[in-house]
Coordinates of C-alpha atoms and ligand atoms in Angstrom, one line a residue:
X1 CA -0.1 -0.1 0.0
X2 CA 1.4 3.4 -1.1
X3 CA -0.2 6.8 -2.0
X4 CA -0.1 8.5 -5.1
X5 CA -0.7 12.0 -6.0
X6 CA -0.2 13.8 -9.4
X7 CA -0.9 17.1 -11.1
X8 CA -0.7 18.7 -14.3
X9 CA -2.3 22.2 -15.1
X10 CA -1.7 26.1 -14.2
X11 CA -1.4 25.9 -10.4
X12 CA 1.8 25.3 -8.4
X13 CA 1.9 21.5 -8.3
X14 CA 3.9 21.2 -5.1
X15 CA 1.6 22.4 -2.5
X16 CA -1.2 20.4 -4.1
X17 CA 0.7 17.2 -3.9
X18 CA 2.1 17.7 -0.5
X19 CA -1.5 18.3 0.8
X20 CA -2.7 15.3 -1.0
X21 CA 0.1 12.8 0.3
X22 CA -0.7 14.2 3.7
X23 CA -4.3 12.9 3.2
X24 CA -3.0 9.5 1.7
X25 CA -0.4 8.8 4.6
X26 CA -2.8 6.2 6.2
X27 CA -1.7 4.2 3.1
X28 CA 1.9 4.2 4.2
X29 CA 4.3 6.6 5.7
X30 CA 7.7 5.2 5.8
X31 CA 9.1 7.5 3.1
X32 CA 7.9 10.2 0.6
X33 CA 8.9 12.0 -2.4
X34 CA 8.0 14.2 -5.2
X35 CA 9.2 15.2 -8.9
X36 CA 8.5 18.6 -10.1
X37 CA 8.9 19.7 -14.0
X38 CA 10.0 23.4 -14.1
X39 CA 12.4 23.6 -17.1
X40 CA 14.4 21.2 -14.8
X41 CA 13.5 18.3 -13.3
X42 CA 13.8 18.0 -9.4
X43 CA 13.3 15.0 -7.4
X44 CA 12.9 15.2 -3.5
X45 CA 12.7 11.8 -1.7
X46 CA 13.0 11.2 2.1
X47 CA 12.5 8.4 4.5
X48 CA 9.8 9.0 6.9
X49 CA 6.6 11.1 7.0
X50 CA 5.5 13.8 4.4
X51 CA 6.5 16.4 7.0
X52 CA 9.9 15.1 6.9
X53 CA 10.0 15.6 2.9
X54 CA 8.3 19.1 3.4
X55 CA 11.3 20.0 5.9
X56 CA 13.9 18.8 3.4
X57 CA 12.6 20.5 0.6
X58 CA 12.0 23.7 2.5
X59 CA 15.1 25.7 1.1
X60 CA 15.0 24.2 -2.5
X61 CA 12.9 24.9 -5.6
X62 CA 9.5 23.5 -5.6
X63 CA 8.1 25.4 -8.5
X64 CA 6.7 23.7 -11.6
X65 CA 3.0 23.1 -12.7
X66 CA 3.5 19.3 -13.4
X67 CA 4.5 16.9 -10.7
X68 CA 4.2 13.5 -9.3
X69 CA 4.2 12.4 -5.5
X70 CA 4.2 9.3 -3.5
X71 CA 4.0 8.2 0.4
X72 CA 5.4 4.8 0.7
X73 CA 4.8 1.7 2.9
X74 CA 7.8 -0.6 2.0
X75 CA 7.4 -3.8 0.0
X76 CA 10.7 -4.3 -1.7
X77 CA 13.6 -2.9 -0.1
X78 CA 13.5 -1.3 3.4
X79 CA 12.3 2.2 4.0
X80 CA 15.3 4.8 3.2
X81 CA 15.8 7.5 0.7
X82 CA 17.2 5.6 -2.0
X83 CA 14.1 3.3 -2.0
X84 CA 11.4 6.0 -1.7
X85 CA 9.6 7.2 -4.8
X86 CA 9.8 8.8 -7.2
X87 CA 12.2 6.5 -9.1
X88 CA 14.1 7.6 -12.0
X89 CA 15.2 5.9 -15.4
X90 CA 18.9 5.0 -15.8
X91 CA 19.1 8.0 -18.5
X92 CA 17.4 10.6 -16.1
X93 CA 14.6 11.1 -18.6
X94 CA 11.7 9.1 -17.0
X95 CA 10.3 9.6 -13.3
X96 CA 7.7 7.3 -11.8
X97 CA 5.5 6.7 -8.8
X98 CA 3.9 3.3 -8.0
X99 CA 1.4 1.6 -5.9
X100 CA 1.7 -2.4 -5.9
X101 CA 4.0 -5.1 -6.6
X102 CA 5.6 -6.2 -9.8
X103 CA 6.0 -9.8 -9.0
X104 CA 8.4 -10.8 -12.1
X105 CA 10.6 -8.0 -11.5
X106 CA 13.7 -10.3 -10.7
X107 CA 14.1 -11.8 -14.4
X108 CA 13.2 -8.3 -15.8
X109 CA 15.9 -6.8 -13.9
X110 CA 18.4 -9.4 -14.9
X111 CA 17.6 -8.9 -18.3
X112 CA 17.7 -5.0 -18.1
X113 CA 21.3 -5.4 -16.3
X114 CA 22.5 -7.6 -19.1
X115 CA 21.7 -4.7 -21.4
X116 CA 23.6 -2.4 -19.2
X117 CA 20.9 -0.9 -17.1
X118 CA 22.1 -0.1 -13.4
X119 CA 19.9 0.3 -10.4
X120 CA 20.4 2.3 -7.5
X121 CA 17.3 1.0 -5.0
X122 CA 16.2 -2.4 -4.3
X123 CA 12.6 -1.7 -5.5
X124 CA 10.4 -3.3 -8.2
X125 CA 9.5 0.0 -9.4
X126 CA 12.9 0.8 -10.5
X127 CA 12.8 -2.0 -12.7
X128 CA 9.6 -1.0 -14.2
X129 CA 10.7 2.8 -15.0
X130 CA 14.1 1.3 -16.6
X131 CA 11.8 -1.4 -18.7
X132 CA 9.8 1.7 -20.1
X133 CA 12.9 3.4 -20.9
X134 CA 14.3 0.6 -22.8
X135 CA 11.4 0.3 -24.7
X136 CA 11.3 3.8 -25.4
X137 CA 14.8 4.0 -26.4
X138 CA 14.7 0.9 -28.6
X139 CA 11.5 1.8 -30.9
X140 CA 11.8 5.5 -30.3
X141 CA 8.0 5.4 -29.3
X142 CA 5.9 8.0 -27.3
X143 CA 5.9 7.7 -23.6
X144 CA 2.2 6.4 -23.3
X145 CA 3.1 3.5 -26.2
X146 CA 6.2 2.7 -24.1
X147 CA 4.1 2.5 -21.1
X148 CA 1.7 0.4 -22.5
X149 CA 4.0 -2.3 -24.1
X150 CA 6.1 -2.4 -20.7
X151 CA 2.9 -3.4 -19.1
X152 CA 2.1 -6.0 -21.1
X153 CA 5.4 -7.4 -19.8
X154 CA 4.6 -7.2 -16.2
X155 CA 3.0 -9.3 -13.6
X156 CA 1.4 -8.1 -10.4
X157 CA -0.2 -5.2 -9.5
X158 CA 0.1 -1.4 -10.3
X159 CA -1.0 2.0 -10.2
X160 CA 1.6 4.2 -11.8
X161 CA 2.0 7.8 -13.0
X162 CA 4.9 8.6 -15.2
X163 CA 6.5 12.0 -16.0
X164 CA 8.9 12.4 -19.1
X165 CA 11.3 15.3 -18.6
X166 CA 11.6 15.5 -22.4
X167 CA 7.5 15.7 -22.6
X168 CA 6.5 17.7 -19.6
X169 CA 3.1 18.4 -21.2
X170 CA 1.5 15.1 -20.3
X171 CA 1.4 12.6 -17.7
X172 CA 0.7 8.8 -18.2
X173 CA -1.1 6.8 -15.8
X174 CA -2.2 3.1 -15.4
X175 CA -3.8 0.6 -13.1
X176 CA -4.2 -3.0 -12.4
X177 CA -5.3 -4.1 -9.1
X178 CA -4.3 -1.0 -7.2
X179 CA -6.5 2.2 -7.2
X180 CA -6.1 5.2 -9.1
X181 CA -8.3 8.1 -9.7
X182 CA -8.4 10.9 -12.5
X183 CA -9.6 14.3 -11.3
X184 CA -10.9 16.6 -14.0
X185 CA -10.5 20.4 -13.2
X186 CA -10.7 23.4 -15.3
X187 CA -7.5 23.5 -17.4
X188 CA -5.8 20.6 -15.1
X189 CA -5.7 17.2 -14.3
X190 CA -5.0 15.2 -11.3
X191 CA -4.2 11.7 -10.4
X192 CA -4.4 10.0 -7.0
X193 CA -5.0 6.9 -5.2
X194 CA -8.2 7.9 -3.8
X195 CA -10.3 11.1 -4.1
X196 CA -9.2 12.6 -0.9
X197 CA -6.4 14.7 -2.4
X198 CA -8.6 16.0 -5.5
X199 CA -11.8 16.8 -3.8
X200 CA -11.4 20.4 -2.9
X201 CA -10.2 21.3 -6.5
X202 CA -12.9 19.3 -8.5
X203 CA -15.7 16.9 -7.9
X204 CA -15.6 15.3 -11.5
X205 CA -13.6 12.1 -11.4
X206 CA -12.9 9.3 -13.4
X207 CA -12.0 6.0 -11.4
X208 CA -9.6 4.0 -13.7
X209 CA -10.4 0.6 -14.4
X210 CA -8.0 -2.5 -14.5
X211 CA -5.7 -2.4 -17.6
X212 CA -6.2 1.1 -18.7
X213 CA -3.8 3.8 -19.6
X214 CA -4.7 7.6 -19.1
X215 CA -2.9 10.4 -20.9
X216 CA -3.4 13.7 -19.0
X217 CA -2.4 16.9 -21.2
X218 CA -1.2 20.2 -19.7
X219 CA -4.3 21.9 -21.3
X220 CA -6.8 19.8 -19.3
X221 CA -7.6 17.3 -22.2
X222 CA -7.0 13.6 -21.6
X223 CA -7.6 10.1 -23.2
X224 CA -8.0 6.7 -21.9
X225 CA -7.0 3.4 -23.6
X226 CA -7.3 -0.1 -22.8
X227 CA -3.7 -2.2 -22.6
X228 CA -4.7 -3.3 -26.0
X229 CA -4.8 0.0 -27.2
X230 CA -8.3 0.7 -27.8
X231 CA -9.8 4.2 -26.9
X232 CA -12.3 3.8 -24.0
X233 CA -15.4 6.4 -23.1
X234 CA -14.6 7.3 -19.8
X235 CA -17.4 7.4 -17.0
X236 CA -17.1 10.8 -15.5
X237 CA -18.5 11.0 -12.1
X238 CA -19.6 13.5 -9.4
X239 CA -18.1 13.1 -6.1
X240 CA -20.6 13.4 -3.1
X241 CA -18.4 12.9 -0.2
X242 CA -17.1 14.5 3.0
X243 CA -13.1 14.4 2.9
X244 CA -13.4 13.0 6.7
X245 CA -15.2 9.9 5.1
X246 CA -13.3 9.0 2.2
X247 CA -10.0 9.4 4.0
X248 CA -11.4 6.2 5.4
X249 CA -12.1 4.9 1.9
X250 CA -15.9 5.6 2.6
X251 CA -16.1 3.6 5.8
X252 CA -17.1 5.4 9.0
X253 CA -14.0 3.7 10.8
X254 CA -10.8 2.5 9.9
X255 CA -11.7 -0.9 11.5
X256 CA -14.8 -1.3 9.4
X257 CA -12.8 -0.5 6.3
X258 CA -10.0 -3.0 7.5
X259 CA -12.7 -5.9 7.9
X260 CA -14.0 -5.2 4.3
X261 CA -10.5 -5.2 2.9
X262 CA -9.9 -8.7 4.0
X263 CA -10.7 -10.7 0.7
X264 CA -7.9 -8.5 -0.9
X265 CA -5.6 -8.3 1.7
X266 CA -5.6 -12.4 1.9
X267 CA -5.0 -12.5 -1.7
X268 CA -2.0 -10.0 -1.4
X269 CA -0.8 -12.5 1.4
X270 CA -0.8 -15.5 -1.2
X271 CA 0.1 -13.3 -4.2
X272 CA 3.1 -14.8 -6.2
X273 CA 3.7 -17.4 -3.0
X274 CA 1.2 -20.4 -4.2
X275 CA -0.1 -21.8 -7.5
X276 CA -3.0 -24.2 -6.7
X277 CA -3.1 -25.5 -10.2
X278 CA 0.4 -26.2 -10.4
X279 CA 0.6 -27.1 -6.9
X280 CA 3.7 -25.0 -5.4
X281 CA 4.1 -22.8 -2.6
X282 CA 7.2 -20.7 -2.5
X283 CA 7.8 -18.3 0.5
X284 CA 11.2 -16.4 0.1
X285 CA 12.4 -16.6 3.4
X286 CA 11.6 -20.2 3.9
X287 CA 13.1 -21.6 0.7
X288 CA 16.6 -20.1 2.1
X289 CA 16.5 -22.0 5.4
X290 CA 14.4 -24.8 4.2
X291 CA 16.6 -27.5 5.8
X292 CA 16.6 -26.1 9.3
X293 CA 13.1 -25.8 9.1
X294 CA 12.3 -29.1 7.8
X295 CA 14.4 -30.9 10.5
X296 CA 13.8 -28.7 13.1
X297 CA 13.1 -30.6 16.6
X298 CA 10.2 -28.1 17.6
X299 CA 8.7 -24.8 16.4
X300 CA 8.2 -22.1 19.2
X301 CA 5.8 -19.6 18.4
X302 CA 6.0 -16.1 20.4
X303 CA 3.6 -13.4 20.1
X304 CA 1.1 -11.3 22.0
X305 CA -2.8 -10.4 21.8
X306 CA -4.1 -11.2 18.6
X307 CA -1.1 -12.4 16.8
X308 CA -0.7 -14.9 19.9
X309 CA -4.2 -16.2 18.6
X310 CA -2.8 -16.8 15.0
X311 CA -0.1 -18.5 16.6
X312 CA -2.3 -21.0 18.4
X313 CA -4.2 -21.7 15.3
X314 CA -0.7 -22.1 13.7
X315 CA 0.1 -24.8 16.4
X316 CA -2.9 -26.7 15.0
X317 CA -1.9 -26.6 11.4
X318 CA 1.8 -27.4 12.0
X319 CA 0.7 -30.3 14.1
X320 CA -1.8 -31.7 11.9
X321 CA -0.5 -31.1 8.5
X322 CA 3.3 -31.3 8.9
X323 CA 3.6 -33.4 11.9
X324 CA 5.9 -31.0 14.1
X325 CA 5.7 -30.4 17.6
X326 CA 4.7 -26.8 18.2
X327 CA 4.8 -24.6 21.6
X328 CA 3.0 -21.4 21.3
X329 CA 4.2 -18.9 23.9
X330 CA 3.4 -15.2 25.0
X331 CA 6.3 -13.5 24.4
X332 CA 6.1 -11.7 27.9
X333 CA 6.3 -15.2 29.9
X334 CA 8.9 -16.8 27.5
X335 CA 11.4 -13.9 27.8
X336 CA 11.6 -14.1 31.6
X337 CA 11.4 -17.8 31.9
X338 CA 14.8 -19.2 31.1
X339 CA 13.4 -21.3 28.6
X340 CA 15.0 -24.3 27.2
X341 CA 15.6 -23.4 23.5
X342 CA 18.4 -25.2 21.4
X343 CA 20.0 -24.3 18.1
X344 CA 17.7 -27.3 16.8
X345 CA 14.5 -25.2 17.4
X346 CA 12.9 -22.6 15.1
X347 CA 11.2 -19.8 16.8
X348 CA 8.4 -17.8 14.8
X349 CA 7.8 -14.2 15.8
X350 CA 4.4 -13.0 14.7
X351 CA 3.8 -9.5 15.1
X352 CA 1.7 -7.2 13.0
X353 CA 3.7 -3.9 13.9
X354 CA 6.7 -5.6 14.3
X355 CA 7.7 -3.3 17.1
X356 CA 6.2 -5.3 20.1
X357 CA 9.0 -5.1 22.8
X358 CA 8.1 -8.4 24.3
X359 CA 8.2 -10.3 21.4
X360 CA 11.4 -8.5 20.3
X361 CA 12.9 -9.5 23.3
X362 CA 11.7 -13.2 23.2
X363 CA 13.4 -13.5 19.7
X364 CA 16.6 -11.9 21.0
X365 CA 16.9 -14.4 24.0
X366 CA 16.1 -17.2 21.4
X367 CA 18.7 -15.9 19.0
X368 CA 21.3 -16.2 21.9
X369 CA 20.4 -19.6 22.5
X370 CA 21.1 -20.4 18.8
X371 CA 17.4 -20.9 17.4
X372 CA 16.8 -19.9 13.9
X373 CA 14.2 -16.9 14.2
X374 CA 11.5 -16.5 11.4
X375 CA 9.6 -13.5 11.5
X376 CA 5.7 -13.2 10.0
X377 CA 5.3 -9.4 10.2
X378 CA 3.2 -6.7 8.6
X379 CA 5.3 -3.6 8.7
X380 CA 8.2 -4.0 6.5
X381 CA 11.5 -3.2 7.8
X382 CA 10.5 -3.1 11.3
X383 CA 12.6 -4.2 14.5
X384 CA 11.2 -7.9 14.7
X385 CA 11.5 -8.0 10.8
X386 CA 15.3 -6.9 11.1
X387 CA 16.0 -9.1 14.0
X388 CA 14.7 -12.3 12.2
X389 CA 17.1 -14.6 10.6
X390 CA 14.3 -14.9 7.8
X391 CA 10.6 -14.4 7.2
X392 CA 7.7 -13.5 5.4
X393 CA 5.6 -10.2 5.6
X394 CA 1.9 -10.5 5.6
X395 CA 1.2 -7.7 3.1
X396 CA -1.8 -6.7 4.7
X397 CA -0.9 -2.8 4.2
X398 CA -1.3 -0.3 7.1
X399 CA -3.7 -1.2 9.9
X400 CA -4.9 1.8 11.5
X401 CA -7.6 0.6 13.8
X402 CA -5.9 -0.5 16.8
X403 CA -8.2 -3.6 17.1
X404 CA -6.5 -5.9 14.6
X405 CA -8.5 -7.8 11.9
X406 CA -7.0 -7.7 8.7
X407 CA -3.5 -8.5 10.1
X408 CA -4.6 -11.5 11.6
X409 CA -6.2 -13.3 8.6
X410 CA -3.0 -12.2 7.0
X411 CA -0.9 -14.1 9.6
X412 CA -3.1 -16.9 9.6
X413 CA -2.7 -17.2 5.9
X414 CA 1.1 -16.8 5.7
X415 CA 1.3 -19.6 8.8
X416 CA -0.9 -21.9 6.7
X417 CA 1.0 -21.5 3.8
X418 CA 4.2 -22.3 5.7
X419 CA 2.4 -25.3 7.5
X420 CA 1.2 -26.7 4.0
X421 CA 5.1 -26.0 2.3
X422 CA 6.7 -27.9 5.6
X423 CA 4.2 -30.7 5.2
X424 CA 4.8 -31.3 1.6
X425 CA 8.5 -31.1 2.3
X426 CA 8.4 -33.5 5.1
X427 CA 6.2 -36.0 2.9
X428 CA 3.5 -35.8 5.8
X429 CA 0.5 -34.9 3.7
X430 CA -1.0 -36.8 0.9
X431 CA -0.6 -35.0 -2.5
X432 CA -4.5 -35.0 -2.8
X433 CA -5.0 -33.1 0.4
X434 CA -2.4 -30.7 -0.4
X435 CA -4.0 -29.8 -3.5
X436 CA -7.4 -29.8 -1.9
X437 CA -6.0 -27.3 0.7
X438 CA -4.3 -25.1 -1.8
X439 CA -7.4 -25.0 -4.0
X440 CA -9.6 -24.1 -1.2
X441 CA -7.0 -21.3 0.0
X442 CA -7.8 -19.6 -3.4
X443 CA -11.5 -19.8 -2.6
X444 CA -11.1 -17.9 0.8
X445 CA -11.2 -14.5 -0.7
X446 CA -14.6 -15.0 -2.2
X447 CA -16.1 -16.8 0.7
X448 CA -15.3 -14.0 3.2
X449 CA -16.9 -11.5 0.6
X450 CA -20.0 -13.6 1.1
X451 CA -19.7 -13.6 4.9
X452 CA -19.4 -9.8 4.9
X453 CA -23.0 -9.7 3.0
X454 CA -24.6 -10.9 6.4
X455 CA -23.5 -7.5 7.9
X456 CA -27.0 -6.3 8.7
X457 CA -27.9 -9.5 10.3
X458 CA -24.8 -9.3 12.4
X459 CA -25.5 -5.8 13.3
X460 CA -29.0 -6.9 14.3
X461 CA -27.7 -9.5 16.7
X462 CA -25.2 -6.9 18.0
X463 CA -28.5 -4.8 18.9
X464 CA -29.7 -7.7 20.8
X465 CA -26.8 -8.2 23.1
X466 CA -25.2 -5.0 23.3
X467 CA -26.0 -4.1 27.0
X468 CA -24.6 -7.5 28.4
X469 CA -21.9 -7.1 30.8
X470 CA -20.3 -10.5 30.4
X471 CA -20.0 -12.7 27.3
X472 CA -18.5 -16.2 26.7
X473 CA -17.2 -17.4 23.5
X474 CA -16.8 -21.0 22.8
X475 CA -15.0 -23.1 20.3
X476 CA -13.3 -26.4 19.7
X477 CA -10.3 -27.4 17.6
X478 CA -9.3 -24.6 15.0
X479 CA -12.4 -22.4 16.4
X480 CA -11.0 -22.5 19.9
X481 CA -8.4 -19.8 19.2
X482 CA -11.2 -18.0 17.0
X483 CA -13.2 -17.8 20.3
X484 CA -10.3 -16.3 22.2
X485 CA -10.1 -13.8 19.4
X486 CA -13.7 -13.1 19.4
X487 CA -13.4 -12.4 23.1
X488 CA -10.5 -10.2 22.9
X489 CA -11.9 -8.2 20.0
X490 CA -15.2 -7.6 22.2
X491 CA -13.5 -6.5 25.3
X492 CA -11.1 -4.1 23.8
X493 CA -13.2 -2.1 21.6
X494 CA -16.6 -2.3 23.6
X495 CA -15.3 -2.8 27.3
X496 CA -17.6 -5.2 27.9
X497 CA -15.9 -8.4 29.7
X498 CA -15.6 -11.6 27.6
X499 CA -14.1 -14.7 27.8
X500 CA -12.8 -17.3 25.0
X501 CA -13.0 -21.1 26.3
X502 CA -12.5 -24.5 24.7
X503 CA -16.2 -25.5 24.6
X504 CA -15.6 -28.6 26.4
X505 CA -13.9 -27.0 28.9
X506 CA -17.1 -24.7 29.9
X507 CA -18.3 -27.5 32.3
X508 CA -15.2 -27.3 34.4
X509 CA -16.1 -23.6 35.6
X510 CA -17.9 -21.1 33.4
X511 CA -21.0 -23.1 33.2
X512 CA -21.6 -21.4 36.5
X513 CA -21.8 -18.0 34.9
X514 CA -24.6 -18.9 32.5
X515 CA -27.8 -17.6 32.8
X516 CA -30.5 -15.7 30.7
X517 CA -28.3 -12.6 30.7
X518 CA -25.1 -14.4 29.5
X519 CA -24.7 -14.2 25.6
X520 CA -22.8 -17.5 24.4
X521 CA -21.4 -17.0 20.9
X522 CA -20.7 -20.6 19.8
X523 CA -18.1 -21.2 16.8
X524 CA -19.9 -24.5 15.7
X525 CA -18.6 -25.1 12.2
X526 CA -16.4 -28.0 13.1
X527 CA -16.7 -31.1 10.9
X528 CA -14.5 -33.3 13.2
X529 CA -16.3 -32.4 16.7
X530 CA -19.5 -31.7 15.4
X531 CA -21.6 -33.7 17.7
X532 CA -19.4 -32.9 20.7
X533 CA -20.2 -29.2 19.9
X534 CA -24.2 -30.0 19.7
X535 CA -23.9 -31.2 23.1
X536 CA -22.1 -28.1 24.3
X537 CA -24.9 -25.9 22.9
X538 CA -27.6 -27.9 24.5
X539 CA -25.6 -27.8 27.8
X540 CA -25.7 -23.8 27.2
X541 CA -29.5 -23.8 26.4
X542 CA -30.4 -26.1 29.4
X543 CA -29.3 -23.1 31.6
X544 CA -31.2 -20.6 29.6
X545 CA -28.0 -19.2 28.2
X546 CA -28.6 -17.0 24.9
X547 CA -26.9 -18.7 22.0
X548 CA -25.3 -16.9 18.9
X549 CA -24.2 -19.8 16.9
X550 CA -21.8 -19.5 13.9
X551 CA -22.6 -22.7 11.7
X552 CA -21.6 -23.6 8.3
X553 CA -24.3 -22.8 5.9
X554 CA -27.2 -25.4 5.4
X555 CA -26.7 -26.7 9.1
X556 CA -30.0 -27.4 10.7
X557 CA -29.3 -29.2 14.3
X558 CA -27.5 -26.2 16.2
X559 CA -29.4 -23.6 14.1
X560 CA -32.7 -24.8 15.5
X561 CA -31.2 -24.6 19.3
X562 CA -29.6 -20.9 18.8
X563 CA -31.2 -18.0 19.7
X564 CA -29.5 -16.3 16.8
X565 CA -27.3 -18.1 13.8
X566 CA -24.9 -16.6 11.5
X567 CA -23.9 -19.0 8.8
X568 CA -20.7 -19.0 7.0
X569 CA -19.8 -20.9 3.8
X570 CA -18.5 -24.4 3.9
X571 CA -14.3 -24.8 3.9
X572 CA -11.8 -27.5 4.8
X573 CA -11.5 -27.6 8.3
X574 CA -7.9 -26.4 8.8
X575 CA -9.2 -23.2 6.8
X576 CA -12.0 -22.5 8.8
X577 CA -10.5 -19.9 11.2
X578 CA -10.2 -17.5 8.2
X579 CA -14.0 -17.6 7.7
X580 CA -15.2 -17.8 11.2
X581 CA -13.3 -14.9 12.6
X582 CA -15.3 -12.5 10.4
X583 CA -18.5 -12.6 12.0
X584 CA -16.6 -12.1 15.3
X585 CA -14.7 -9.0 14.1
X586 CA -18.2 -7.5 12.8
X587 CA -20.2 -8.3 16.1
X588 CA -17.8 -6.5 18.2
X589 CA -17.5 -3.7 15.8
X590 CA -21.3 -3.1 15.9
X591 CA -21.4 -3.6 19.7
X592 CA -18.8 -1.3 20.3
X593 CA -20.4 1.4 17.9
X594 CA -23.9 0.9 19.4
X595 CA -22.2 1.6 23.0
X596 CA -20.7 4.8 21.6
X597 CA -17.2 3.6 22.0
X598 CA -14.5 4.8 19.7
X599 CA -14.0 1.9 17.7
X600 CA -10.6 2.9 16.1
X601 CA -9.0 4.1 19.1
X602 CA -9.9 2.1 22.2
X603 CA -9.2 3.8 25.6
X604 CA -5.7 2.6 27.0
X605 CA -4.7 0.9 23.8
X606 CA -1.9 1.7 21.2
X607 CA -1.2 0.1 18.0
X608 CA 2.3 -0.7 18.5
X609 CA 3.4 -1.7 22.1
X610 CA 7.1 -0.8 22.1
X611 CA 6.8 -0.9 26.1
X612 CA 6.9 -4.1 28.2
Ligands
F6R1 C1 -5.6 -6.9 19.5 C2 -4.4 -6.2 19.2 C3 -3.2 -6.5 20.1 C4 -2.0 -7.1 19.2 C5 -0.7 -7.0 20.2 C6 0.4 -7.5 19.4 O1 -6.7 -6.4 18.4 O2 -3.9 -5.4 18.0 O3 -3.5 -7.4 20.9 O4 -2.3 -8.0 18.6 O5 -0.8 -5.8 20.7 O6 0.9 -6.6 18.7 P1 1.7 -6.8 17.3 O7 0.7 -8.3 16.5 O8 1.8 -5.6 16.5 O9 3.0 -7.5 17.7

């Protein structure tokens, strides 16, 4: 996730771009840059926030009526001045800002290097701008034609804007799988990742479709073609939005937006890492240390909070699929316990922020004891990512809502790929089951879309239980960690006391709490322990508990006993948490909202816990 702003027209471009980038900072804020044309091309880039760029450019020339800008959320290459955008082609002529990932950048880079192209950054973006340059040089093509041909050669996702120093009267932009909006003003045109940088100048916009290329001219005229070079008739829309809302992509809260992003973020976590039809999984970090992982004595997972819940799901996955012994540890406990860890162990650190102090300390301890440290992290270049020997980013994009949602499903996705890959390498899984699981992984985003359509039903149920003072969440097997996660979501944003329990443990204590005032959320999708969970629901109903059951589509028995039912699509059991957690997130969101709580910034919590 990155933010793009570009301007061509009669006004000074720089203030428009800077203001726009600040609005887009939710999309990434590890470095920022601008390229401005004013007879000469000036490119300023800085690690840090847009404010750091502003300070850096304070004493420099920022004149020009055409420019492109970028705020970065690093994917390829750590956040620093060199990796920041815009990137300039080897001959200094073309400049590019990019949001997305060019998956085949490595072979393209090698081919360009053979032809003498040099690179100063670690980014996939610099490969793309040099590819465009090489095509333009070779055939002496117009910028838009060179961009079009280059894009037929890349795989992955992109929203781009390109500026040609030799032809500063136009900007060329394109998109595939990353958003890009064209704003149409009086004798001026804008591009941006969303409409927030544009809205105060014009309400007329065109949302570019996938595989469309737009040419914006200085006189305010524009043209949009498909990647096959056919001219399109653009659909010009009038924006009817308040700036406040569109900063959150049209959602009232970041948390709701992030819940709805999950079909996409799960795709991003899988992108380029697996192919169900060809039957492969490739996690860069894992390949490098394959032997050590495959032959490890034991996997220890260290994490906190929601990330610890992902770790608990991973325990079930690694044990069942790869037949590897796993221990899941609260990082804060592990670090102070003088644990037995050897060089034959692998310690997996799971963290959204990559900055959680306890998790960082736990892996430093494990590192001293000689274990291999593998990081499953969202924030690129964060401390835990840097302190790990190897790892895999979850590519969920910035998670701004303090309650973790899309990071959880991203973590579970990557941990599932890891478990499947090790299972395959250790010969512990049948080919058929391996293929079934991979195929089903690809179906998960679509199934989440379907669950998100139950939002109004879940909102209704939230209204029925919002005044409770306690809640119990029950699940078995893969759904036990989901019960813990559901309870955590509820307590952290709605301040209702909630407990997650393995369903069968209920009769060893918590059953004493059940009466007609106690909502009991039962995650009852399990195939293997289905009859057992039916009995658990009966036990709750026999004590007048109010049952909210999450069941598989078409389920009849529990649905008849429960007070409220939420259906989710069927999937293979190890993948159930990726679906069953979605109603948990929506339920807590609606309850918190109805109770007047600040959903995105719950009291006493912080997004990144850098203290013990
Ligand atoms: C809960 C939540 C926290 C974090 C925990 C670990 O919604 O966000 O429980 O999961 O503080 O943070 P990370 O994953 O950044 O290490």
